[in-house]
Amino acid sequence: MPFKADVVEELNLLLKFPDKSLLQGLKIHQDAEQCTIDAAKRLFNKGIITLPDGGYLTDLGHDLFEHAQTLQLALTNK
């Protein structure tokens, strides 16, 4: 079963979180693309980020971020 567009948008947003420090987060501004705003709200509702407009990754979010990075690397390496 292929990834739905919503899931791809959520994965792309996860990959935008800083990977150097657990003390850094993201702020999704109101003028961001609507798909990004919606993805942030879905991630918040799933308990993956701390605020509906970004914030920090939760413990689950950190785990998923690492998996998303691994998936991205595996699919983009030649």
Steps between C-alpha positions, in 0.01 A plus 500: 500500500654838402542791738208741494578864423425597863764258627758629253431857615542392863827320423631806315412721797667260744818518295505879539554474876856573614706186547788653696323562831194381687462857626413642158158497342301650216243776467250467215388850409149587385630591153649152448349275235165363614621142459783572748262660751266203470786251535613671821150478645480130414841432656390684815174304517701177471728603788808534279564873556423717802301782338253518210730753331825314558677509830724210587502133416357272767675175588290331232588783264873444556461131421302571185746771396784249513300248297407769246868594462594135449227455241604817317866398495423147382280623216724783383841328512623345179 
